[in-house]
Structures are given as C-alpha cells and as structure tokens.
C-alpha cells in the first residue's frame, strides 16, 4: 500500500516537516473512507484563499484528478497518479512544463499532494501478471482524501464570509443612497441646517474606503454611515414635527401633503355628469367671468351661485374643482410639473411655487393666498394667472386683490375656470 511508509523526495529536493506531516495524515485514512473527487475539487476552488493556492495550481490539480480512473477517491482504488509533465501540460491547455513543475511543488507545499518518487525520479507504474497495479510512483492524492472534511469546512467558511461581505456592501449601498437623497431633499426644501457639512462628512467616509477593503473596514464604514443617516433623519423628523405643530406658511408652500390624490388628468365622473346642467348656467356667467379676470367686483348673488356650482370646500369658503378640470382649463402649468407631468395635487402645488417665482409673485403674497383660499385653490389660481399672463400687468398685485376678495366672500374660482376652459376648447367643440 502506497501510504504505508514514509518516502523522501528524489534528487536535491529536501525533506520538510510539512511533507512528513502530510504523509502521516495520509496514513490515517479509514479503510471505508471515500469522497467524490469533483465535489471535493469544487470545495477546493472555494477554499483556495485559506489554503494558499492559486488558480493555476488548481488547474494542475484538476489535470491530476482527470488521470485518476474513478470518480470516488478511495484507498481501495489506489491513490497514486503518474502522468508525465508533457501529459499534464496537454491537460492544462498548453501550460509550460516549467510552470507545471512550479505549481506541483506549490500543491505539495500546501499539503494537498504527496510525492512518491521512484529511485530514478521518474513516474511510472509496475503491474503484475494479471495487469493489476502492483506499485506506482508519482503523486499521491491521499492528502485530499484525508483532509476532505477540513476542506469542505473551509469552503463553507469562505462562502459564508463572501455572503456576509455581499450583504455588507448591499447595506452600505442603501445607506449611501438614503444619505445622498435625504441631504438633497433637505437642500431643495430649504430646510435650515449644515447640509453641506454633512455632505462633506459623507464624502470623506466614502472616499476613505480602500479599493479592496477588508471585512472589518466594511463593517466600520457601515456603522459610521448608519450613524450619519440616523443623525440626518433625526434632524428632518424634528423639522417635520415642528412644521406640523406650527402650521406655518412655509409648510404650506414647500411641504404640502396630497389632500386630493388625483392620479390622472381626467375629469372626474361627478363633474362629467354635471356638465350638461352647468352649460346653461355658464352662458349667463361668461360676461361676468371676463370681468372677474380683470379684477372687477362680481355681484355677491352671482358669487354665491358660482360657489354652489360644484367642487368641495377648501379654505376661505372656496371650493376645489377636479384636478382634471383645472389642467384642461390651464394646460400651460403642465410644463412646470415634475418631468413635465402633473399627476396629482402635490405636483400642481410644486409647479405653482415655480410659476409664482417666475411671475414675480412674492412668497408672502402666495403664502397669504394659501392661508386664505387653501393650498389647492391657491395653486389653481396661480395656474389661471399663468394662463392669462398676457392680460395681467402685475401678477402679485392681482393675486393679493383676489385674496382680499376671497376673505370677504366676493371671489369664486368657478367662473374663471369656465372661461379658460371655453377659451382653450378645440374649434367647433363646446365645453360646458
């Protein structure tokens, strides 16, 4: 049996304690012990960082295993393979013989192979009269069989570490995204705070990470990013709570929640069913609506009739109209929505803030309008002012005049919308 005695290397190669330990371990293989050679090789590929071997050494080992006739490594099948360096070079897709010899030495040094050299250093087999192998000289695969359980454990540890690193990187990516977007939102919303300083701290953490970080460095970075994200969230949550308590004008303009989430720019069914009935009423109010647009006072009885025409109450006794109707009457506001689209009331309010700045309306005038009329109606009025911009000399003065009239109950949005709706209707089509 080839593992029954200790063998020393041929020629100038010296015997080492590691070689002796590998041969002793190989001699302790249980008679019934076996392992699938290719399953074990896959485990070796996973465990290579812990075994100190490289890809090319594994390619040479793969070639050696291909010369082993059975799929199961077992002591009863014999564990010596004896291909020449030329044959190994062919099996490794033309690897130079000198390179093959170097990686064979590395496999021996790693304790995965044991040399069983012949008296002249050649690799060969001696067979009996029946053709069975009597004695072979070459490389023993016994250390692989002896260390099979250890190799599988090392492979499992490497895979667990890789999964841990992958999850660390995923969590770091999520933290990076959260921090960047939260700071961006805080800057865009003009929330007070040292956001530039926090962003510089964030970039310093990211740029301080090496190109090939260790697991410990990734864990430290994740802890620091998590703490930074928590700090930013705490600052924003304090701001949200304070704006809810104050209910100030800044919250109305910049942080209005969607109170009527219309997602499509369509007329609501309740409005469509009333169109026929409203048509006759609107004819009589058309002349009055034109006067309304010029800022002239409308008769209180007419205003009351207008307020009863449809919609719902929203700030200052005014009634909000369907978002689809507002967008049909004021299509120019669409260009100022997020990505050129207005999907809900929040988008319309954001667009109104942009239009307010563009038309020269002061923040205080718009805030006053939002307080008196309600945020949705203030945004609707800004859309109407934009639509009629060519007929209004001072958008800010016009908005303040409408706000004062709304406080007195002398202003209704309905006639203004109806006039714009008819003005923007296609030729030959009557909108009522």
PDB file of C-alpha atoms in Angstrom, residues 29-244:
ATOM      1  CA  UNK A  29      -7.210   7.322   6.257  1.00  0.00           C
ATOM      2  CA  UNK A  30     -10.035   4.999   7.281  1.00  0.00           C
ATOM      3  CA  UNK A  31     -10.405   1.921   5.058  1.00  0.00           C
ATOM      4  CA  UNK A  32     -14.012   2.757   4.125  1.00  0.00           C
ATOM      5  CA  UNK A  33     -13.443   6.494   3.618  1.00  0.00           C
ATOM      6  CA  UNK A  34     -14.267   7.907   0.170  1.00  0.00           C
ATOM      7  CA  UNK A  35     -15.239  11.195  -1.443  1.00  0.00           C
ATOM      8  CA  UNK A  36     -16.383  12.375  -4.887  1.00  0.00           C
ATOM      9  CA  UNK A  37     -13.255  13.848  -6.442  1.00  0.00           C
ATOM     10  CA  UNK A  38     -15.063  16.574  -8.418  1.00  0.00           C
ATOM     11  CA  UNK A  39     -17.212  17.643  -5.484  1.00  0.00           C
ATOM     12  CA  UNK A  40     -14.025  17.892  -3.434  1.00  0.00           C
ATOM     13  CA  UNK A  41     -12.344  19.875  -6.214  1.00  0.00           C
ATOM     14  CA  UNK A  42     -15.206  22.404  -6.225  1.00  0.00           C
ATOM     15  CA  UNK A  43     -14.769  22.793  -2.463  1.00  0.00           C
ATOM     16  CA  UNK A  44     -11.050  23.346  -3.053  1.00  0.00           C
ATOM     17  CA  UNK A  45     -11.847  26.112  -5.533  1.00  0.00           C
ATOM     18  CA  UNK A  46     -13.945  27.845  -2.866  1.00  0.00           C
ATOM     19  CA  UNK A  47     -11.385  27.338  -0.094  1.00  0.00           C
ATOM     20  CA  UNK A  48      -8.316  28.376  -2.120  1.00  0.00           C
ATOM     21  CA  UNK A  49      -7.809  31.714  -0.271  1.00  0.00           C
ATOM     22  CA  UNK A  50      -7.440  29.838   3.021  1.00  0.00           C
ATOM     23  CA  UNK A  51      -5.247  27.100   1.538  1.00  0.00           C
ATOM     24  CA  UNK A  52      -2.770  29.478  -0.061  1.00  0.00           C
ATOM     25  CA  UNK A  53      -3.073  28.192  -3.616  1.00  0.00           C
ATOM     26  CA  UNK A  54      -3.887  29.993  -6.844  1.00  0.00           C
ATOM     27  CA  UNK A  55      -5.945  29.360  -9.962  1.00  0.00           C
ATOM     28  CA  UNK A  56      -3.090  27.840 -11.963  1.00  0.00           C
ATOM     29  CA  UNK A  57      -2.215  25.412  -9.176  1.00  0.00           C
ATOM     30  CA  UNK A  58      -5.857  24.350  -9.173  1.00  0.00           C
ATOM     31  CA  UNK A  59      -5.668  23.838 -12.952  1.00  0.00           C
ATOM     32  CA  UNK A  60      -2.737  21.454 -12.440  1.00  0.00           C
ATOM     33  CA  UNK A  61      -4.616  19.617  -9.670  1.00  0.00           C
ATOM     34  CA  UNK A  62      -7.642  19.344 -11.950  1.00  0.00           C
ATOM     35  CA  UNK A  63      -5.400  17.714 -14.569  1.00  0.00           C
ATOM     36  CA  UNK A  64      -4.026  15.265 -11.985  1.00  0.00           C
ATOM     37  CA  UNK A  65      -7.564  14.316 -10.894  1.00  0.00           C
ATOM     38  CA  UNK A  66      -8.511  13.666 -14.515  1.00  0.00           C
ATOM     39  CA  UNK A  67      -5.855  10.920 -14.582  1.00  0.00           C
ATOM     40  CA  UNK A  68      -7.483   9.212 -11.618  1.00  0.00           C
ATOM     41  CA  UNK A  69      -9.711   6.494 -13.166  1.00  0.00           C
ATOM     42  CA  UNK A  70     -12.557   6.538 -10.620  1.00  0.00           C
ATOM     43  CA  UNK A  71     -14.970   9.298  -9.577  1.00  0.00           C
ATOM     44  CA  UNK A  72     -14.638   8.288  -5.926  1.00  0.00           C
ATOM     45  CA  UNK A  73     -11.330   8.865  -4.183  1.00  0.00           C
ATOM     46  CA  UNK A  74     -10.863   5.786  -2.003  1.00  0.00           C
ATOM     47  CA  UNK A  75      -7.913   3.894  -0.602  1.00  0.00           C
ATOM     48  CA  UNK A  76      -9.125   0.661  -2.152  1.00  0.00           C
ATOM     49  CA  UNK A  77      -8.898   2.167  -5.642  1.00  0.00           C
ATOM     50  CA  UNK A  78      -5.294   3.278  -5.177  1.00  0.00           C
ATOM     51  CA  UNK A  79      -4.442   6.929  -4.779  1.00  0.00           C
ATOM     52  CA  UNK A  80      -1.323   7.345  -6.948  1.00  0.00           C
ATOM     53  CA  UNK A  81      -1.427   9.144 -10.316  1.00  0.00           C
ATOM     54  CA  UNK A  82       1.663   9.139 -12.535  1.00  0.00           C
ATOM     55  CA  UNK A  83       1.260  11.328 -15.624  1.00  0.00           C
ATOM     56  CA  UNK A  84       4.374  12.864 -17.167  1.00  0.00           C
ATOM     57  CA  UNK A  85       4.878  16.618 -17.263  1.00  0.00           C
ATOM     58  CA  UNK A  86       4.166  16.530 -21.003  1.00  0.00           C
ATOM     59  CA  UNK A  87       0.779  14.893 -20.395  1.00  0.00           C
ATOM     60  CA  UNK A  88      -0.008  17.387 -17.639  1.00  0.00           C
ATOM     61  CA  UNK A  89       0.934  20.234 -19.978  1.00  0.00           C
ATOM     62  CA  UNK A  90      -1.575  18.953 -22.544  1.00  0.00           C
ATOM     63  CA  UNK A  91      -4.324  18.555 -19.917  1.00  0.00           C
ATOM     64  CA  UNK A  92      -3.699  22.107 -18.687  1.00  0.00           C
ATOM     65  CA  UNK A  93      -4.221  23.517 -22.201  1.00  0.00           C
ATOM     66  CA  UNK A  94      -0.553  24.003 -23.064  1.00  0.00           C
ATOM     67  CA  UNK A  95       0.843  25.251 -19.741  1.00  0.00           C
ATOM     68  CA  UNK A  96       4.635  25.326 -19.909  1.00  0.00           C
ATOM     69  CA  UNK A  97       6.332  22.321 -18.256  1.00  0.00           C
ATOM     70  CA  UNK A  98       8.408  24.589 -16.042  1.00  0.00           C
ATOM     71  CA  UNK A  99       5.183  26.240 -14.834  1.00  0.00           C
ATOM     72  CA  UNK A 100       3.606  22.821 -14.267  1.00  0.00           C
ATOM     73  CA  UNK A 101       6.558  21.786 -12.089  1.00  0.00           C
ATOM     74  CA  UNK A 102       6.330  25.001 -10.079  1.00  0.00           C
ATOM     75  CA  UNK A 103       2.626  24.536  -9.327  1.00  0.00           C
ATOM     76  CA  UNK A 104       3.107  20.862  -8.480  1.00  0.00           C
ATOM     77  CA  UNK A 105       5.625  21.997  -5.861  1.00  0.00           C
ATOM     78  CA  UNK A 106       3.071  24.525  -4.558  1.00  0.00           C
ATOM     79  CA  UNK A 107       0.430  21.785  -4.174  1.00  0.00           C
ATOM     80  CA  UNK A 108       2.889  19.635  -2.267  1.00  0.00           C
ATOM     81  CA  UNK A 109       3.855  22.605  -0.081  1.00  0.00           C
ATOM     82  CA  UNK A 110       0.154  23.246   0.666  1.00  0.00           C
ATOM     83  CA  UNK A 111      -0.245  19.657   1.862  1.00  0.00           C
ATOM     84  CA  UNK A 112      -2.641  18.621  -0.910  1.00  0.00           C
ATOM     85  CA  UNK A 113      -0.305  16.155  -2.616  1.00  0.00           C
ATOM     86  CA  UNK A 114       2.467  13.805  -1.522  1.00  0.00           C
ATOM     87  CA  UNK A 115       5.331  12.854  -3.781  1.00  0.00           C
ATOM     88  CA  UNK A 116       6.139   9.171  -4.089  1.00  0.00           C
ATOM     89  CA  UNK A 117       9.299   9.328  -6.138  1.00  0.00           C
ATOM     90  CA  UNK A 118      10.855   6.310  -7.822  1.00  0.00           C
ATOM     91  CA  UNK A 119      14.581   5.502  -7.404  1.00  0.00           C
ATOM     92  CA  UNK A 120      15.362   7.499 -10.569  1.00  0.00           C
ATOM     93  CA  UNK A 121      12.752  10.202 -10.016  1.00  0.00           C
ATOM     94  CA  UNK A 122      10.581   9.064 -12.934  1.00  0.00           C
ATOM     95  CA  UNK A 123       6.826   8.500 -12.682  1.00  0.00           C
ATOM     96  CA  UNK A 124       5.691   5.063 -13.697  1.00  0.00           C
ATOM     97  CA  UNK A 125       3.662   2.021 -12.644  1.00  0.00           C
ATOM     98  CA  UNK A 126       4.677  -1.612 -12.177  1.00  0.00           C
ATOM     99  CA  UNK A 127       1.962  -4.178 -12.873  1.00  0.00           C
ATOM    100  CA  UNK A 128       1.641  -7.838 -12.018  1.00  0.00           C
ATOM    101  CA  UNK A 129       0.991 -10.659 -14.451  1.00  0.00           C
ATOM    102  CA  UNK A 130      -2.748 -10.086 -14.288  1.00  0.00           C
ATOM    103  CA  UNK A 131      -2.296  -6.443 -15.347  1.00  0.00           C
ATOM    104  CA  UNK A 132      -3.183  -5.032 -11.940  1.00  0.00           C
ATOM    105  CA  UNK A 133      -1.141  -2.218 -10.455  1.00  0.00           C
ATOM    106  CA  UNK A 134       1.492  -3.650  -8.174  1.00  0.00           C
ATOM    107  CA  UNK A 135       3.362  -0.443  -7.369  1.00  0.00           C
ATOM    108  CA  UNK A 136       3.130   3.128  -8.720  1.00  0.00           C
ATOM    109  CA  UNK A 137       5.442   6.109  -8.472  1.00  0.00           C
ATOM    110  CA  UNK A 138       4.115   9.651  -8.931  1.00  0.00           C
ATOM    111  CA  UNK A 139       1.790  11.834  -6.844  1.00  0.00           C
ATOM    112  CA  UNK A 140      -0.404  10.512  -4.070  1.00  0.00           C
ATOM    113  CA  UNK A 141      -3.888  12.047  -3.716  1.00  0.00           C
ATOM    114  CA  UNK A 142      -4.169  10.632  -0.199  1.00  0.00           C
ATOM    115  CA  UNK A 143      -3.898  14.066   1.499  1.00  0.00           C
ATOM    116  CA  UNK A 144      -7.008  15.203  -0.392  1.00  0.00           C
ATOM    117  CA  UNK A 145      -8.971  12.252   0.946  1.00  0.00           C
ATOM    118  CA  UNK A 146      -7.570  12.685   4.444  1.00  0.00           C
ATOM    119  CA  UNK A 147      -8.399  16.409   4.519  1.00  0.00           C
ATOM    120  CA  UNK A 148     -11.764  16.187   2.719  1.00  0.00           C
ATOM    121  CA  UNK A 149     -13.826  17.191   5.755  1.00  0.00           C
ATOM    122  CA  UNK A 150     -11.457  20.043   6.609  1.00  0.00           C
ATOM    123  CA  UNK A 151     -11.554  21.330   3.020  1.00  0.00           C
ATOM    124  CA  UNK A 152     -15.361  21.285   2.973  1.00  0.00           C
ATOM    125  CA  UNK A 153     -15.466  23.253   6.235  1.00  0.00           C
ATOM    126  CA  UNK A 154     -13.018  25.814   4.860  1.00  0.00           C
ATOM    127  CA  UNK A 155     -15.136  26.140   1.716  1.00  0.00           C
ATOM    128  CA  UNK A 156     -18.262  26.714   3.813  1.00  0.00           C
ATOM    129  CA  UNK A 157     -16.439  29.390   5.832  1.00  0.00           C
ATOM    130  CA  UNK A 158     -15.303  31.167   2.658  1.00  0.00           C
ATOM    131  CA  UNK A 159     -18.824  31.094   1.202  1.00  0.00           C
ATOM    132  CA  UNK A 160     -20.298  32.419   4.455  1.00  0.00           C
ATOM    133  CA  UNK A 161     -17.718  35.215   4.517  1.00  0.00           C
ATOM    134  CA  UNK A 162     -18.463  36.095   0.897  1.00  0.00           C
ATOM    135  CA  UNK A 163     -22.191  36.235   1.634  1.00  0.00           C
ATOM    136  CA  UNK A 164     -21.502  38.417   4.676  1.00  0.00           C
ATOM    137  CA  UNK A 165     -19.403  40.818   2.593  1.00  0.00           C
ATOM    138  CA  UNK A 166     -22.084  40.889  -0.094  1.00  0.00           C
ATOM    139  CA  UNK A 167     -24.720  41.838   2.462  1.00  0.00           C
ATOM    140  CA  UNK A 168     -22.426  44.455   3.962  1.00  0.00           C
ATOM    141  CA  UNK A 169     -21.951  46.022   0.527  1.00  0.00           C
ATOM    142  CA  UNK A 170     -25.706  45.966  -0.115  1.00  0.00           C
ATOM    143  CA  UNK A 171     -26.412  47.713   3.191  1.00  0.00           C
ATOM    144  CA  UNK A 172     -23.664  50.255   2.537  1.00  0.00           C
ATOM    145  CA  UNK A 173     -25.179  50.972  -0.887  1.00  0.00           C
ATOM    146  CA  UNK A 174     -28.617  51.521   0.672  1.00  0.00           C
ATOM    147  CA  UNK A 175     -27.130  53.817   3.339  1.00  0.00           C
ATOM    148  CA  UNK A 176     -25.262  55.802   0.688  1.00  0.00           C
ATOM    149  CA  UNK A 177     -28.426  56.220  -1.363  1.00  0.00           C
ATOM    150  CA  UNK A 178     -30.506  57.236   1.655  1.00  0.00           C
ATOM    151  CA  UNK A 179     -27.978  59.796   2.881  1.00  0.00           C
ATOM    152  CA  UNK A 180     -27.467  61.373  -0.551  1.00  0.00           C
ATOM    153  CA  UNK A 181     -31.192  61.657  -1.277  1.00  0.00           C
ATOM    154  CA  UNK A 182     -32.113  62.900   2.206  1.00  0.00           C
ATOM    155  CA  UNK A 183     -29.491  65.653   2.027  1.00  0.00           C
ATOM    156  CA  UNK A 184     -30.630  66.538  -1.489  1.00  0.00           C
ATOM    157  CA  UNK A 185     -34.256  66.755  -0.337  1.00  0.00           C
ATOM    158  CA  UNK A 186     -33.288  68.924   2.639  1.00  0.00           C
ATOM    159  CA  UNK A 187     -31.370  71.337   0.401  1.00  0.00           C
ATOM    160  CA  UNK A 188     -34.186  71.518  -2.177  1.00  0.00           C
ATOM    161  CA  UNK A 189     -36.783  72.135   0.549  1.00  0.00           C
ATOM    162  CA  UNK A 190     -34.522  74.839   2.043  1.00  0.00           C
ATOM    163  CA  UNK A 191     -34.614  73.228   5.475  1.00  0.00           C
ATOM    164  CA  UNK A 192     -32.181  75.002   7.848  1.00  0.00           C
ATOM    165  CA  UNK A 193     -29.056  73.031   8.737  1.00  0.00           C
ATOM    166  CA  UNK A 194     -25.422  72.456   7.874  1.00  0.00           C
ATOM    167  CA  UNK A 195     -26.224  70.154   4.975  1.00  0.00           C
ATOM    168  CA  UNK A 196     -23.009  70.982   3.101  1.00  0.00           C
ATOM    169  CA  UNK A 197     -21.002  69.962   6.148  1.00  0.00           C
ATOM    170  CA  UNK A 198     -22.932  66.710   6.447  1.00  0.00           C
ATOM    171  CA  UNK A 199     -22.386  66.025   2.754  1.00  0.00           C
ATOM    172  CA  UNK A 200     -18.632  66.596   3.117  1.00  0.00           C
ATOM    173  CA  UNK A 201     -18.576  64.209   6.066  1.00  0.00           C
ATOM    174  CA  UNK A 202     -20.453  61.661   3.934  1.00  0.00           C
ATOM    175  CA  UNK A 203     -17.978  62.003   1.033  1.00  0.00           C
ATOM    176  CA  UNK A 204     -14.985  61.731   3.394  1.00  0.00           C
ATOM    177  CA  UNK A 205     -16.307  58.407   4.677  1.00  0.00           C
ATOM    178  CA  UNK A 206     -16.815  57.013   1.189  1.00  0.00           C
ATOM    179  CA  UNK A 207     -13.521  58.250  -0.238  1.00  0.00           C
ATOM    180  CA  UNK A 208     -11.596  56.939   2.772  1.00  0.00           C
ATOM    181  CA  UNK A 209     -12.500  53.350   1.891  1.00  0.00           C
ATOM    182  CA  UNK A 210      -9.622  51.437   0.203  1.00  0.00           C
ATOM    183  CA  UNK A 211     -10.071  49.971  -3.264  1.00  0.00           C
ATOM    184  CA  UNK A 212     -10.068  46.431  -1.836  1.00  0.00           C
ATOM    185  CA  UNK A 213     -11.429  46.818   1.701  1.00  0.00           C
ATOM    186  CA  UNK A 214     -11.361  44.129   4.348  1.00  0.00           C
ATOM    187  CA  UNK A 215     -14.489  42.870   6.062  1.00  0.00           C
ATOM    188  CA  UNK A 216     -13.597  44.840   9.194  1.00  0.00           C
ATOM    189  CA  UNK A 217     -13.259  48.060   7.167  1.00  0.00           C
ATOM    190  CA  UNK A 218     -16.651  47.477   5.537  1.00  0.00           C
ATOM    191  CA  UNK A 219     -18.263  46.840   8.923  1.00  0.00           C
ATOM    192  CA  UNK A 220     -16.739  50.057  10.312  1.00  0.00           C
ATOM    193  CA  UNK A 221     -17.928  52.062   7.285  1.00  0.00           C
ATOM    194  CA  UNK A 222     -21.455  50.655   7.628  1.00  0.00           C
ATOM    195  CA  UNK A 223     -21.572  51.640  11.314  1.00  0.00           C
ATOM    196  CA  UNK A 224     -20.421  55.195  10.504  1.00  0.00           C
ATOM    197  CA  UNK A 225     -22.866  55.591   7.606  1.00  0.00           C
ATOM    198  CA  UNK A 226     -25.726  54.229   9.721  1.00  0.00           C
ATOM    199  CA  UNK A 227     -24.945  56.750  12.451  1.00  0.00           C
ATOM    200  CA  UNK A 228     -24.817  59.578   9.893  1.00  0.00           C
ATOM    201  CA  UNK A 229     -28.134  58.525   8.353  1.00  0.00           C
ATOM    202  CA  UNK A 230     -29.729  58.381  11.804  1.00  0.00           C
ATOM    203  CA  UNK A 231     -28.461  61.897  12.544  1.00  0.00           C
ATOM    204  CA  UNK A 232     -29.922  63.257   9.294  1.00  0.00           C
ATOM    205  CA  UNK A 233     -33.253  61.507   9.867  1.00  0.00           C
ATOM    206  CA  UNK A 234     -33.471  62.910  13.387  1.00  0.00           C
ATOM    207  CA  UNK A 235     -32.916  66.439  12.087  1.00  0.00           C
ATOM    208  CA  UNK A 236     -35.576  66.020   9.395  1.00  0.00           C
ATOM    209  CA  UNK A 237     -38.059  64.423  11.788  1.00  0.00           C
ATOM    210  CA  UNK A 238     -37.645  67.338  14.190  1.00  0.00           C
ATOM    211  CA  UNK A 239     -38.339  69.699  11.274  1.00  0.00           C
ATOM    212  CA  UNK A 240     -41.429  67.725  10.218  1.00  0.00           C
ATOM    213  CA  UNK A 241     -42.848  67.727  13.740  1.00  0.00           C
ATOM    214  CA  UNK A 242     -42.206  71.442  14.192  1.00  0.00           C
ATOM    215  CA  UNK A 243     -43.877  72.350  10.895  1.00  0.00           C
ATOM    216  CA  UNK A 244     -46.901  70.224  11.775  1.00  0.00           C
TER     217      UNK A 244
END
